[in-house]
C-alpha positions as protocol buffer text, in pm:
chain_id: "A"
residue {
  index: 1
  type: UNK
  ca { x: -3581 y: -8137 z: -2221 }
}
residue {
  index: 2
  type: UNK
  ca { x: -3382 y: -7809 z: -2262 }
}
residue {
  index: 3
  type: UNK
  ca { x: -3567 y: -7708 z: -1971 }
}
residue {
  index: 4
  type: UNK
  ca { x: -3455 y: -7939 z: -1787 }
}
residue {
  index: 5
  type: UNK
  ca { x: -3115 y: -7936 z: -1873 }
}
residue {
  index: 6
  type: UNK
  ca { x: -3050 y: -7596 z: -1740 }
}
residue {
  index: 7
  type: UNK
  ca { x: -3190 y: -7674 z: -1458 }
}
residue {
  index: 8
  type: UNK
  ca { x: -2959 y: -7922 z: -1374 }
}
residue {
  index: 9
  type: UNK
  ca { x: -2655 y: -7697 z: -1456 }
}
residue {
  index: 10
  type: UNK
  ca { x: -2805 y: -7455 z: -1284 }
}
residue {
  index: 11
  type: UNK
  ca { x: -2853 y: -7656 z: -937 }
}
residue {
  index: 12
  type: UNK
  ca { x: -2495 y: -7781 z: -999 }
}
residue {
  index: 13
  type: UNK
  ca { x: -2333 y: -7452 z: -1033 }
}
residue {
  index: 14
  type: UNK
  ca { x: -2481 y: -7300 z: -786 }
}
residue {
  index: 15
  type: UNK
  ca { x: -2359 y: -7618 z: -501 }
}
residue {
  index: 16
  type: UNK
  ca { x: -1992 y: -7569 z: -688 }
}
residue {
  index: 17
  type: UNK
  ca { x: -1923 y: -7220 z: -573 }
}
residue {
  index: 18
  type: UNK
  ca { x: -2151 y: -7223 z: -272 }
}
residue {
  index: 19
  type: UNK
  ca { x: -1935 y: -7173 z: 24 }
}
residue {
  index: 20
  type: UNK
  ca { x: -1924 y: -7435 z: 291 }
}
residue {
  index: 21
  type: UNK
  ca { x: -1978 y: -7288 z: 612 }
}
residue {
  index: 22
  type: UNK
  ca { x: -1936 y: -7396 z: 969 }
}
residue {
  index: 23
  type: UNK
  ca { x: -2051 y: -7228 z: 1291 }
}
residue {
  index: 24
  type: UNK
  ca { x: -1876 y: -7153 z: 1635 }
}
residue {
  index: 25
  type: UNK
  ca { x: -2033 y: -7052 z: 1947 }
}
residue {
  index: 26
  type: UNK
  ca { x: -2031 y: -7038 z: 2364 }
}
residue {
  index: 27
  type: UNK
  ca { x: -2004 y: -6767 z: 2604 }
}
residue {
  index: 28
  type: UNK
  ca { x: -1749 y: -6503 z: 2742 }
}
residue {
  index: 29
  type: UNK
  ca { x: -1703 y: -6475 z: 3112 }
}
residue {
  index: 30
  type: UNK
  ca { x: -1603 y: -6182 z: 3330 }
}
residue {
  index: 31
  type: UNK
  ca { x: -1244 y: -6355 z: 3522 }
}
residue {
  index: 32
  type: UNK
  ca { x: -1281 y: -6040 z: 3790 }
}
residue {
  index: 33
  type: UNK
  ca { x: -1643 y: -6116 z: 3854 }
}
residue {
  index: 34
  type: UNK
  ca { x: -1582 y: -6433 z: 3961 }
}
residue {
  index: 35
  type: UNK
  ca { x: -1717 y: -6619 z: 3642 }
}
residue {
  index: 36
  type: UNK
  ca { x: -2014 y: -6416 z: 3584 }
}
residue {
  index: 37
  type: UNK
  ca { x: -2131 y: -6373 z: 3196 }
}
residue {
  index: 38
  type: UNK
  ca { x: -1947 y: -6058 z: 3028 }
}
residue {
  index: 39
  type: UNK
  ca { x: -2280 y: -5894 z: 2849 }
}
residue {
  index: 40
  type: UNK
  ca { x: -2156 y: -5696 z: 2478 }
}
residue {
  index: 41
  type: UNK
  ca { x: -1808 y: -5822 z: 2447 }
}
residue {
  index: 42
  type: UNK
  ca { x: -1695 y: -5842 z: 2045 }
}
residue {
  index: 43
  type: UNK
  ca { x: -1640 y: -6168 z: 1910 }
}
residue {
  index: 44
  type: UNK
  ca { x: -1432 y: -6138 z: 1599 }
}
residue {
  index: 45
  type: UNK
  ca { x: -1229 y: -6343 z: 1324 }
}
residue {
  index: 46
  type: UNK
  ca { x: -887 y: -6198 z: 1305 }
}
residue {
  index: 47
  type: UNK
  ca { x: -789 y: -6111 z: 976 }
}
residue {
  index: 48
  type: UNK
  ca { x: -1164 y: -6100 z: 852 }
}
residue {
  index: 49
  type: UNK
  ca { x: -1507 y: -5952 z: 820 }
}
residue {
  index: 50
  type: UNK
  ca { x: -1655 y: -6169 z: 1054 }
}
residue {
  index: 51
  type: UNK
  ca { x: -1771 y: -6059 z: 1418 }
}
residue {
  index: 52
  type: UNK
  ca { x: -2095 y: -6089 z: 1661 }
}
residue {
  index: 53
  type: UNK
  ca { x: -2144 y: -5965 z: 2031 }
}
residue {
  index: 54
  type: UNK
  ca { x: -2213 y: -6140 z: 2337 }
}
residue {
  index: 55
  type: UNK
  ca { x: -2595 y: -6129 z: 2422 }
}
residue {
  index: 56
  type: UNK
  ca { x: -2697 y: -6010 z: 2808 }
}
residue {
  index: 57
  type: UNK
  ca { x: -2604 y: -6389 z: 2920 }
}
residue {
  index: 58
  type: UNK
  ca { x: -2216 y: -6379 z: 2751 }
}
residue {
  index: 59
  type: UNK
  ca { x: -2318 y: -6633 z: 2431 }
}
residue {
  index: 60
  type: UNK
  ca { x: -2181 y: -6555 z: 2081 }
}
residue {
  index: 61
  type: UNK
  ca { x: -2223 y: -6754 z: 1755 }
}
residue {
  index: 62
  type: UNK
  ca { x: -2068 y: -6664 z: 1440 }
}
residue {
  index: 63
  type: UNK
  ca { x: -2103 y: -6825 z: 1090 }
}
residue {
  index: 64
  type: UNK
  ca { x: -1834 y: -6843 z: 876 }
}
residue {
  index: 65
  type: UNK
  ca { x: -1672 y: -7067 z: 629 }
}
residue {
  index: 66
  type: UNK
  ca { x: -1490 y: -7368 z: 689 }
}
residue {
  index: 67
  type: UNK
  ca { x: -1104 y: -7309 z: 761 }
}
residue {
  index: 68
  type: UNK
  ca { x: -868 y: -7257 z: 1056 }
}
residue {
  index: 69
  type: UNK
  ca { x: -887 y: -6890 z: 1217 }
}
residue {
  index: 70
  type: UNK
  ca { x: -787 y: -6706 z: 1555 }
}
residue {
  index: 71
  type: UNK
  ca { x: -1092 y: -6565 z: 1768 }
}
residue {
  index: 72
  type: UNK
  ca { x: -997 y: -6250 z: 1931 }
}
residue {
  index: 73
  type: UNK
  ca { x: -1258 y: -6170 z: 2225 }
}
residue {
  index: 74
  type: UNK
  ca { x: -1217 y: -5748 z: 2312 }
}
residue {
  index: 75
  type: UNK
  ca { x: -1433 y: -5597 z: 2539 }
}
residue {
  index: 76
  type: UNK
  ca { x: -1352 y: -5212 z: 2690 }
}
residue {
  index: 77
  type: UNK
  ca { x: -1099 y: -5228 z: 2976 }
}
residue {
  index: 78
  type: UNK
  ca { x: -1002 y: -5572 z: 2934 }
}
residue {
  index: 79
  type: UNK
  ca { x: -723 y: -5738 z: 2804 }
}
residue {
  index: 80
  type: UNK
  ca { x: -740 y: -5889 z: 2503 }
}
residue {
  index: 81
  type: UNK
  ca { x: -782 y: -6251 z: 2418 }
}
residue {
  index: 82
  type: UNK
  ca { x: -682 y: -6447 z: 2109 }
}
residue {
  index: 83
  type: UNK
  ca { x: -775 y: -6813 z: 2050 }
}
residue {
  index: 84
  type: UNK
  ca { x: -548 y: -6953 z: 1772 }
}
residue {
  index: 85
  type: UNK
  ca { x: -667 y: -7268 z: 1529 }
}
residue {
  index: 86
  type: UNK
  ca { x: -985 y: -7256 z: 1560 }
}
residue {
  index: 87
  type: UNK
  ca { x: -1116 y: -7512 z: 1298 }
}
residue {
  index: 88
  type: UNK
  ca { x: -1425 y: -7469 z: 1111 }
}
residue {
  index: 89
  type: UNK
  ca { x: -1578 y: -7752 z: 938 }
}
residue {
  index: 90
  type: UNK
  ca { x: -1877 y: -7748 z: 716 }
}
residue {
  index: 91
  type: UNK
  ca { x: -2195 y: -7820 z: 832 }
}
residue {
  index: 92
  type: UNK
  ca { x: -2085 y: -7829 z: 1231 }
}
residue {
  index: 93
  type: UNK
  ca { x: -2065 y: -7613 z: 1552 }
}
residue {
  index: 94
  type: UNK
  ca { x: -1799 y: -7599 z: 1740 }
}
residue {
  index: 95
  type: UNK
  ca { x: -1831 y: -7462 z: 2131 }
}
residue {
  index: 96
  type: UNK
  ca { x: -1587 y: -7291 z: 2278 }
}
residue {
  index: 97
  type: UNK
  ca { x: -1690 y: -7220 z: 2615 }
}
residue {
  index: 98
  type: UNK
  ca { x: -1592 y: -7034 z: 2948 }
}
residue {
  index: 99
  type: UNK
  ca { x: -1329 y: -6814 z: 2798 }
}
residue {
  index: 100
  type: UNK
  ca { x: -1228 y: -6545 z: 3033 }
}
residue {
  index: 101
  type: UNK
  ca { x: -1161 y: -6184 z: 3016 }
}
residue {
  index: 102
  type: UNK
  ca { x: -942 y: -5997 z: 3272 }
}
residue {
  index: 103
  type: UNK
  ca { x: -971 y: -5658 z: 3363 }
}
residue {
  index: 104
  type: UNK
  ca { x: -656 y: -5439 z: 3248 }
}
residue {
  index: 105
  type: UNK
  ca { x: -409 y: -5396 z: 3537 }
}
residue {
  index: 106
  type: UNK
  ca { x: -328 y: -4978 z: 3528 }
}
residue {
  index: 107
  type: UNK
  ca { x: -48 y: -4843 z: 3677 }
}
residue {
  index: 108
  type: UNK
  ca { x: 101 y: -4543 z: 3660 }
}
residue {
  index: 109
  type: UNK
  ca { x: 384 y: -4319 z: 3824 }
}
residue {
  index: 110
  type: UNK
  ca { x: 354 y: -3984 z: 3881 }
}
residue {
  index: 111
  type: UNK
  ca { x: 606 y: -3780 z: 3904 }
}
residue {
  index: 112
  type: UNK
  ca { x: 632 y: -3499 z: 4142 }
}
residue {
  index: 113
  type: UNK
  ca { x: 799 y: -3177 z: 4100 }
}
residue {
  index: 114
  type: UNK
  ca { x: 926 y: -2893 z: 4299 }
}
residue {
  index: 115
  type: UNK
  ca { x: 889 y: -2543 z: 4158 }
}
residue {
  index: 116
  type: UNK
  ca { x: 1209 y: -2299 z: 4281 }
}
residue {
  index: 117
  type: UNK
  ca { x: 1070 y: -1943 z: 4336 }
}
């Protein structure tokens, strides 16, 4: 009986400070490619420890636990893009799909001058 008894706290305990977690996933695509999948682009939770990397074919999936987060999606020479309240619930996946990355526009003046001698 004692046994058993600590088993059941056990098993309760455990469910009590388990964290719920939720999932999010889709794909990255390359806007200067004309839609093509962007391969290694970072997938990350702003504000937390949470990140994954597109595969060769631009899908990502993170787990993480329930809440309401921005997405930030980085990938080298690209502008940066954030997706604000994203909702997580427990025990679902949410798709977020076809988000596109643009290519960082670079300009630059240069300035020319004239030595006297």
């Amino acid at each position: 009986m004692r046994i058993l008894l600590v088993a059941i706290v056990l098993i309760f305990t455990q469910s009590v400070f388990a964290q719920q977690k939720g999932n999010v996933k889709g794909i990255i695509l390359d806007k200067e490619m004309g839609g093509e999948p962007l391969a290694f682009a970072d997938v990350s939770v702003k504000d937390a420890k949470v990140s994954s990397q597109t595969d060769f074919d631009g899908n990502y999936f993170l787990n993480i636990k329930e809440g309401t987060y921005t997405l930030q999606v980085t990938f080298a020479g690209y502008e940066k893009v954030e997706i604000p309240n994203v909702t997580i619930k427990a025990g679902e996946t949410l798709t977020l799909n076809n988000v596109m990355l643009e290519a960082l526009k670079i300009s630059h003046n240069i300035k020319n001058s004239s030595q006297k001698s």
